């Protein structure tokens, strides 16, 4: 059974940094591209970032480019999102999602990041 | 303002059929596959339809997807109260070099 479990969310001050993680199991993690998708409270879904299976290719939404960095450790079956220069508008539930080449095939339960003073 | 346009809400009675539209442009829907996601209240999104019209294992055939030009449609027949959820369309946008979603449609089963 495919499982994606996010962790690392919490309260951070504006301008601060936070790193969220996603632990994958139930599939060969190193064979799949991965994504981060976020959802602000009461709002819709927003794709954040993509990383290929070998980390050779990454993409970012314009809203986070230059501030967020996606990475992965295939030996640890883990996906990460380093978030710097956080703003109130980054407050959201952050989901990791396995890539299906043109769709998000499996989703984790999400981790809440709150940016507030 | 989402790149893809969905109606904010739709409603229908149990047992009836409903369609949810998703409108885009040539840089997204017009040249890429569309997928659909169901988000039940308080839960994570779940894949409903991939590659315009493919249902993953375990998704009932009451759910269907189609695409024509720069628009896509999700159809749900035999509505059940358990179908009440937010529904999102998604695709790749060539101009943005990234994935995009519609703003979401809240389905109410009256």
PDB file of C-alpha atoms in Angstrom:
ATOM      1  CA  UNK A   1       0.000   0.000   0.000  1.00  0.00           C
ATOM      2  CA  UNK A   2       1.363   3.385  -1.001  1.00  0.00           C
ATOM      3  CA  UNK A   3       1.845   5.653   2.003  1.00  0.00           C
ATOM      4  CA  UNK A   4       3.040   9.247   2.111  1.00  0.00           C
ATOM      5  CA  UNK A   5       3.433  10.806   5.537  1.00  0.00           C
ATOM      6  CA  UNK A   6       4.309  14.476   5.872  1.00  0.00           C
ATOM      7  CA  UNK A   7       5.878  15.993   8.962  1.00  0.00           C
ATOM      8  CA  UNK A   8       7.680  19.097  10.138  1.00  0.00           C
ATOM      9  CA  UNK A   9       4.900  21.645   9.940  1.00  0.00           C
ATOM     10  CA  UNK A  10       4.363  24.215  12.633  1.00  0.00           C
ATOM     11  CA  UNK A  11       4.275  27.875  13.546  1.00  0.00           C
ATOM     12  CA  UNK A  12       7.022  30.100  12.148  1.00  0.00           C
ATOM     13  CA  UNK A  13       7.488  33.860  12.157  1.00  0.00           C
ATOM     14  CA  UNK A  14       7.399  35.912   8.951  1.00  0.00           C
ATOM     15  CA  UNK A  15      10.828  35.880   7.357  1.00  0.00           C
ATOM     16  CA  UNK A  16      11.681  32.598   9.031  1.00  0.00           C
ATOM     17  CA  UNK A  17      12.531  29.170   7.654  1.00  0.00           C
ATOM     18  CA  UNK A  18      11.073  25.700   7.956  1.00  0.00           C
ATOM     19  CA  UNK A  19      11.773  22.320   6.378  1.00  0.00           C
ATOM     20  CA  UNK A  20       8.946  19.851   5.868  1.00  0.00           C
ATOM     21  CA  UNK A  21       9.460  16.195   5.073  1.00  0.00           C
ATOM     22  CA  UNK A  22       7.532  13.370   3.445  1.00  0.00           C
ATOM     23  CA  UNK A  23       8.266   9.729   4.256  1.00  0.00           C
ATOM     24  CA  UNK A  24       7.295   7.332   1.482  1.00  0.00           C
ATOM     25  CA  UNK A  25       6.597   3.611   1.711  1.00  0.00           C
ATOM     26  CA  UNK A  26       4.836   0.871  -0.206  1.00  0.00           C
ATOM     27  CA  UNK A  27       6.513   1.578  -3.543  1.00  0.00           C
ATOM     28  CA  UNK A  28       9.961   2.013  -5.082  1.00  0.00           C
ATOM     29  CA  UNK A  29      10.467   5.659  -4.172  1.00  0.00           C
ATOM     30  CA  UNK A  30      13.541   6.098  -6.381  1.00  0.00           C
ATOM     31  CA  UNK A  31      11.484   5.304  -9.499  1.00  0.00           C
ATOM     32  CA  UNK A  32       8.976   8.138  -9.142  1.00  0.00           C
ATOM     33  CA  UNK A  33       8.942  11.886  -9.485  1.00  0.00           C
ATOM     34  CA  UNK A  34       7.350  13.728  -6.586  1.00  0.00           C
ATOM     35  CA  UNK A  35       5.538  16.982  -5.914  1.00  0.00           C
ATOM     36  CA  UNK A  36       4.507  19.379  -3.187  1.00  0.00           C
ATOM     37  CA  UNK A  37       1.004  20.869  -3.356  1.00  0.00           C
ATOM     38  CA  UNK A  38      -0.402  23.300  -0.807  1.00  0.00           C
ATOM     39  CA  UNK A  39      -3.831  24.470   0.270  1.00  0.00           C
ATOM     40  CA  UNK A  40      -4.375  27.681   2.214  1.00  0.00           C
ATOM     41  CA  UNK A  41      -7.159  27.559   4.804  1.00  0.00           C
ATOM     42  CA  UNK A  42     -10.521  27.549   3.049  1.00  0.00           C
ATOM     43  CA  UNK A  43      -8.883  27.913  -0.367  1.00  0.00           C
ATOM     44  CA  UNK A  44      -8.141  25.727  -3.377  1.00  0.00           C
ATOM     45  CA  UNK A  45      -5.152  23.631  -4.340  1.00  0.00           C
ATOM     46  CA  UNK A  46      -1.892  25.229  -5.477  1.00  0.00           C
ATOM     47  CA  UNK A  47       0.978  23.221  -6.958  1.00  0.00           C
ATOM     48  CA  UNK A  48       4.282  24.251  -5.367  1.00  0.00           C
ATOM     49  CA  UNK A  49       7.146  22.178  -6.732  1.00  0.00           C
ATOM     50  CA  UNK A  50       8.220  19.051  -8.653  1.00  0.00           C
ATOM     51  CA  UNK A  51      11.334  16.907  -8.531  1.00  0.00           C
ATOM     52  CA  UNK A  52      12.258  14.081 -10.883  1.00  0.00           C
ATOM     53  CA  UNK A  53      13.216  10.625  -9.640  1.00  0.00           C
ATOM     54  CA  UNK A  54      16.943  11.323  -9.853  1.00  0.00           C
ATOM     55  CA  UNK A  55      16.698  14.969  -8.712  1.00  0.00           C
ATOM     56  CA  UNK A  56      17.994  16.064 -12.103  1.00  0.00           C
ATOM     57  CA  UNK A  57      14.933  18.207 -12.828  1.00  0.00           C
ATOM     58  CA  UNK A  58      13.020  20.536 -10.547  1.00  0.00           C
ATOM     59  CA  UNK A  59      10.218  23.002 -11.154  1.00  0.00           C
ATOM     60  CA  UNK A  60       8.716  25.665  -8.914  1.00  0.00           C
ATOM     61  CA  UNK A  61       5.603  27.807  -8.905  1.00  0.00           C
ATOM     62  CA  UNK A  62       6.402  31.468  -9.461  1.00  0.00           C
ATOM     63  CA  UNK A  63       5.011  32.246  -6.006  1.00  0.00           C
ATOM     64  CA  UNK A  64       7.813  30.294  -4.285  1.00  0.00           C
ATOM     65  CA  UNK A  65      10.684  30.459  -6.786  1.00  0.00           C
ATOM     66  CA  UNK A  66      13.886  31.602  -5.148  1.00  0.00           C
ATOM     67  CA  UNK A  67      12.538  30.985  -1.635  1.00  0.00           C
ATOM     68  CA  UNK A  68      11.686  27.264  -1.575  1.00  0.00           C
ATOM     69  CA  UNK A  69      13.931  24.309  -2.454  1.00  0.00           C
ATOM     70  CA  UNK A  70      12.685  20.791  -3.142  1.00  0.00           C
ATOM     71  CA  UNK A  71      15.006  17.840  -2.573  1.00  0.00           C
ATOM     72  CA  UNK A  72      14.906  14.107  -1.983  1.00  0.00           C
ATOM     73  CA  UNK A  73      16.966  11.322  -0.467  1.00  0.00           C
ATOM     74  CA  UNK A  74      16.231   8.084  -2.305  1.00  0.00           C
ATOM     75  CA  UNK A  75      18.238   6.066   0.216  1.00  0.00           C
ATOM     76  CA  UNK A  76      15.901   7.289   2.949  1.00  0.00           C
ATOM     77  CA  UNK A  77      12.704   7.211   0.838  1.00  0.00           C
ATOM     78  CA  UNK A  78      12.145  10.825   1.761  1.00  0.00           C
ATOM     79  CA  UNK A  79      11.084  14.053   0.082  1.00  0.00           C
ATOM     80  CA  UNK A  80      11.798  17.502   1.499  1.00  0.00           C
ATOM     81  CA  UNK A  81      10.764  21.117   1.049  1.00  0.00           C
ATOM     82  CA  UNK A  82      13.036  23.790   2.492  1.00  0.00           C
ATOM     83  CA  UNK A  83      11.070  27.008   2.878  1.00  0.00           C
ATOM     84  CA  UNK A  84      12.893  30.293   3.467  1.00  0.00           C
ATOM     85  CA  UNK A  85      11.736  33.909   3.730  1.00  0.00           C
ATOM     86  CA  UNK A  86       8.291  32.715   4.722  1.00  0.00           C
ATOM     87  CA  UNK A  87       5.313  35.035   4.375  1.00  0.00           C
ATOM     88  CA  UNK A  88       1.793  35.010   5.755  1.00  0.00           C
ATOM     89  CA  UNK A  89       0.592  33.946   2.318  1.00  0.00           C
ATOM     90  CA  UNK A  90       2.573  30.706   2.649  1.00  0.00           C
ATOM     91  CA  UNK A  91       0.261  29.553   5.447  1.00  0.00           C
ATOM     92  CA  UNK A  92      -1.259  26.312   4.199  1.00  0.00           C
ATOM     93  CA  UNK A  93      -1.486  22.577   4.501  1.00  0.00           C
ATOM     94  CA  UNK A  94       1.407  21.138   2.507  1.00  0.00           C
ATOM     95  CA  UNK A  95       0.780  17.818   0.764  1.00  0.00           C
ATOM     96  CA  UNK A  96       3.345  15.599  -0.888  1.00  0.00           C
ATOM     97  CA  UNK A  97       2.052  13.768  -3.929  1.00  0.00           C
ATOM     98  CA  UNK A  98       3.501  11.016  -6.086  1.00  0.00           C
ATOM     99  CA  UNK A  99       3.698  11.964  -9.733  1.00  0.00           C
ATOM    100  CA  UNK A 100       1.851   9.960 -12.361  1.00  0.00           C
ATOM    101  CA  UNK A 101       3.552  11.707 -15.299  1.00  0.00           C
ATOM    102  CA  UNK A 102       0.675  14.083 -15.868  1.00  0.00           C
ATOM    103  CA  UNK A 103      -1.277  13.795 -12.644  1.00  0.00           C
ATOM    104  CA  UNK A 104      -0.938  13.449  -8.874  1.00  0.00           C
ATOM    105  CA  UNK A 105      -1.444   9.762  -8.280  1.00  0.00           C
ATOM    106  CA  UNK A 106      -1.216   9.475  -4.495  1.00  0.00           C
ATOM    107  CA  UNK A 107      -1.405  12.126  -1.787  1.00  0.00           C
ATOM    108  CA  UNK A 108      -0.265  12.293   1.803  1.00  0.00           C
ATOM    109  CA  UNK A 109      -2.463  13.602   4.612  1.00  0.00           C
ATOM    110  CA  UNK A 110      -0.626  16.927   4.745  1.00  0.00           C
ATOM    111  CA  UNK A 111       1.216  19.018   7.321  1.00  0.00           C
ATOM    112  CA  UNK A 112       0.102  22.488   8.399  1.00  0.00           C
ATOM    113  CA  UNK A 113       2.510  25.398   8.138  1.00  0.00           C
ATOM    114  CA  UNK A 114       1.422  28.619   9.832  1.00  0.00           C
ATOM    115  CA  UNK A 115       3.369  31.820   9.250  1.00  0.00           C
ATOM    116  CA  UNK A 116       2.461  34.369  11.881  1.00  0.00           C
ATOM    117  CA  UNK A 117       4.040  36.634  14.467  1.00  0.00           C
TER     118      UNK A 117
ATOM    119  CA  UNK B   1      -7.346  33.926  -9.853  1.00  0.00           C
ATOM    120  CA  UNK B   2      -6.847  30.339 -11.070  1.00  0.00           C
ATOM    121  CA  UNK B   3      -5.486  29.530 -14.529  1.00  0.00           C
ATOM    122  CA  UNK B   4      -8.307  27.010 -15.024  1.00  0.00           C
ATOM    123  CA  UNK B   5     -11.914  28.114 -14.533  1.00  0.00           C
ATOM    124  CA  UNK B   6     -14.464  25.981 -12.710  1.00  0.00           C
ATOM    125  CA  UNK B   7     -17.930  26.898 -11.429  1.00  0.00           C
ATOM    126  CA  UNK B   8     -17.750  27.574  -7.670  1.00  0.00           C
ATOM    127  CA  UNK B   9     -20.642  25.260  -6.930  1.00  0.00           C
ATOM    128  CA  UNK B  10     -23.057  22.773  -8.431  1.00  0.00           C
ATOM    129  CA  UNK B  11     -25.931  20.855  -6.905  1.00  0.00           C
ATOM    130  CA  UNK B  12     -28.295  18.040  -7.779  1.00  0.00           C
ATOM    131  CA  UNK B  13     -30.576  15.540  -6.100  1.00  0.00           C
ATOM    132  CA  UNK B  14     -29.550  12.019  -5.092  1.00  0.00           C
ATOM    133  CA  UNK B  15     -29.639   9.643  -8.030  1.00  0.00           C
ATOM    134  CA  UNK B  16     -29.313  12.441 -10.568  1.00  0.00           C
ATOM    135  CA  UNK B  17     -26.385  13.350 -12.820  1.00  0.00           C
ATOM    136  CA  UNK B  18     -24.139  16.397 -12.599  1.00  0.00           C
ATOM    137  CA  UNK B  19     -21.345  17.775 -14.742  1.00  0.00           C
ATOM    138  CA  UNK B  20     -18.495  20.041 -13.677  1.00  0.00           C
ATOM    139  CA  UNK B  21     -16.697  22.086 -16.308  1.00  0.00           C
ATOM    140  CA  UNK B  22     -13.063  23.151 -16.415  1.00  0.00           C
ATOM    141  CA  UNK B  23     -12.044  25.790 -18.928  1.00  0.00           C
ATOM    142  CA  UNK B  24      -8.513  26.707 -19.910  1.00  0.00           C
ATOM    143  CA  UNK B  25      -6.472  27.639 -22.958  1.00  0.00           C
ATOM    144  CA  UNK B  26      -4.097  26.335 -25.580  1.00  0.00           C
ATOM    145  CA  UNK B  27      -1.114  26.460 -23.222  1.00  0.00           C
ATOM    146  CA  UNK B  28      -2.731  24.121 -20.736  1.00  0.00           C
ATOM    147  CA  UNK B  29      -5.827  22.018 -21.413  1.00  0.00           C
ATOM    148  CA  UNK B  30      -5.563  22.433 -25.161  1.00  0.00           C
ATOM    149  CA  UNK B  31      -2.266  20.562 -25.332  1.00  0.00           C
ATOM    150  CA  UNK B  32      -2.039  18.500 -22.162  1.00  0.00           C
ATOM    151  CA  UNK B  33      -3.864  15.794 -20.261  1.00  0.00           C
ATOM    152  CA  UNK B  34      -6.453  16.793 -17.669  1.00  0.00           C
ATOM    153  CA  UNK B  35      -6.908  15.100 -14.313  1.00  0.00           C
ATOM    154  CA  UNK B  36      -9.636  15.420 -11.676  1.00  0.00           C
ATOM    155  CA  UNK B  37      -9.457  15.181  -7.889  1.00  0.00           C
ATOM    156  CA  UNK B  38     -12.057  14.711  -5.184  1.00  0.00           C
ATOM    157  CA  UNK B  39     -11.534  16.257  -1.759  1.00  0.00           C
ATOM    158  CA  UNK B  40     -13.998  15.093   0.860  1.00  0.00           C
ATOM    159  CA  UNK B  41     -14.428  17.432   3.850  1.00  0.00           C
ATOM    160  CA  UNK B  42     -11.389  17.413   6.114  1.00  0.00           C
ATOM    161  CA  UNK B  43      -9.394  14.982   3.996  1.00  0.00           C
ATOM    162  CA  UNK B  44      -6.599  15.031   1.435  1.00  0.00           C
ATOM    163  CA  UNK B  45      -7.428  15.152  -2.281  1.00  0.00           C
ATOM    164  CA  UNK B  46      -7.797  11.860  -4.133  1.00  0.00           C
ATOM    165  CA  UNK B  47      -7.253  11.138  -7.821  1.00  0.00           C
ATOM    166  CA  UNK B  48     -10.545  10.517  -9.640  1.00  0.00           C
ATOM    167  CA  UNK B  49      -9.655  10.770 -13.322  1.00  0.00           C
ATOM    168  CA  UNK B  50      -6.260  10.768 -15.034  1.00  0.00           C
ATOM    169  CA  UNK B  51      -5.270  11.497 -18.640  1.00  0.00           C
ATOM    170  CA  UNK B  52      -8.633  13.076 -19.515  1.00  0.00           C
ATOM    171  CA  UNK B  53     -10.799  10.010 -19.016  1.00  0.00           C
ATOM    172  CA  UNK B  54      -9.023   7.171 -17.204  1.00  0.00           C
ATOM    173  CA  UNK B  55     -10.364   5.931 -13.878  1.00  0.00           C
ATOM    174  CA  UNK B  56      -7.818   4.560 -11.388  1.00  0.00           C
ATOM    175  CA  UNK B  57      -8.528   1.215  -9.817  1.00  0.00           C
ATOM    176  CA  UNK B  58     -11.279   1.510  -7.222  1.00  0.00           C
ATOM    177  CA  UNK B  59     -13.002   4.548  -8.712  1.00  0.00           C
ATOM    178  CA  UNK B  60     -16.617   3.679  -9.640  1.00  0.00           C
ATOM    179  CA  UNK B  61     -17.728   4.036 -13.244  1.00  0.00           C
ATOM    180  CA  UNK B  62     -20.251   6.626 -12.040  1.00  0.00           C
ATOM    181  CA  UNK B  63     -17.346   9.052 -12.485  1.00  0.00           C
ATOM    182  CA  UNK B  64     -16.246   9.953 -16.022  1.00  0.00           C
ATOM    183  CA  UNK B  65     -14.041  12.516 -17.686  1.00  0.00           C
ATOM    184  CA  UNK B  66     -13.888  14.050 -21.124  1.00  0.00           C
ATOM    185  CA  UNK B  67     -11.970  16.753 -22.934  1.00  0.00           C
ATOM    186  CA  UNK B  68     -12.729  18.834 -25.988  1.00  0.00           C
ATOM    187  CA  UNK B  69     -10.428  21.571 -27.202  1.00  0.00           C
ATOM    188  CA  UNK B  70      -9.544  23.804 -24.267  1.00  0.00           C
ATOM    189  CA  UNK B  71     -12.239  22.521 -21.920  1.00  0.00           C
ATOM    190  CA  UNK B  72     -12.770  19.411 -19.850  1.00  0.00           C
ATOM    191  CA  UNK B  73     -15.754  17.973 -18.041  1.00  0.00           C
ATOM    192  CA  UNK B  74     -16.220  15.694 -15.055  1.00  0.00           C
ATOM    193  CA  UNK B  75     -19.461  13.756 -14.995  1.00  0.00           C
ATOM    194  CA  UNK B  76     -20.981  12.033 -11.996  1.00  0.00           C
ATOM    195  CA  UNK B  77     -24.073   9.844 -12.344  1.00  0.00           C
ATOM    196  CA  UNK B  78     -26.227   8.207  -9.685  1.00  0.00           C
ATOM    197  CA  UNK B  79     -25.341  10.912  -7.171  1.00  0.00           C
ATOM    198  CA  UNK B  80     -24.947   9.865  -3.561  1.00  0.00           C
ATOM    199  CA  UNK B  81     -24.718  11.986  -0.430  1.00  0.00           C
ATOM    200  CA  UNK B  82     -21.203  10.637  -0.014  1.00  0.00           C
ATOM    201  CA  UNK B  83     -20.213  12.421  -3.240  1.00  0.00           C
ATOM    202  CA  UNK B  84     -20.508  15.799  -1.515  1.00  0.00           C
ATOM    203  CA  UNK B  85     -17.009  17.190  -1.839  1.00  0.00           C
ATOM    204  CA  UNK B  86     -14.816  19.726  -3.565  1.00  0.00           C
ATOM    205  CA  UNK B  87     -13.698  18.736  -7.055  1.00  0.00           C
ATOM    206  CA  UNK B  88     -10.602  20.104  -8.780  1.00  0.00           C
ATOM    207  CA  UNK B  89      -9.307  19.837 -12.327  1.00  0.00           C
ATOM    208  CA  UNK B  90      -5.586  20.002 -13.037  1.00  0.00           C
ATOM    209  CA  UNK B  91      -3.131  19.979 -15.905  1.00  0.00           C
ATOM    210  CA  UNK B  92       0.302  21.174 -17.022  1.00  0.00           C
ATOM    211  CA  UNK B  93       0.729  24.692 -18.370  1.00  0.00           C
ATOM    212  CA  UNK B  94       3.397  25.046 -21.069  1.00  0.00           C
ATOM    213  CA  UNK B  95       3.717  28.816 -20.622  1.00  0.00           C
ATOM    214  CA  UNK B  96       4.161  28.615 -16.865  1.00  0.00           C
ATOM    215  CA  UNK B  97       6.228  25.398 -16.959  1.00  0.00           C
ATOM    216  CA  UNK B  98       4.233  24.122 -14.038  1.00  0.00           C
ATOM    217  CA  UNK B  99       1.132  22.323 -12.920  1.00  0.00           C
ATOM    218  CA  UNK B 100      -2.090  24.305 -12.546  1.00  0.00           C
ATOM    219  CA  UNK B 101      -5.432  23.670 -10.887  1.00  0.00           C
ATOM    220  CA  UNK B 102      -8.923  25.006 -11.255  1.00  0.00           C
ATOM    221  CA  UNK B 103     -10.356  26.956  -8.357  1.00  0.00           C
ATOM    222  CA  UNK B 104     -12.475  23.998  -7.289  1.00  0.00           C
ATOM    223  CA  UNK B 105     -16.185  23.205  -7.416  1.00  0.00           C
ATOM    224  CA  UNK B 106     -18.236  22.381  -4.339  1.00  0.00           C
ATOM    225  CA  UNK B 107     -20.779  19.666  -5.063  1.00  0.00           C
ATOM    226  CA  UNK B 108     -23.915  19.608  -2.946  1.00  0.00           C
ATOM    227  CA  UNK B 109     -26.234  16.615  -3.134  1.00  0.00           C
ATOM    228  CA  UNK B 110     -29.578  18.006  -2.066  1.00  0.00           C
TER     229      UNK B 110
END
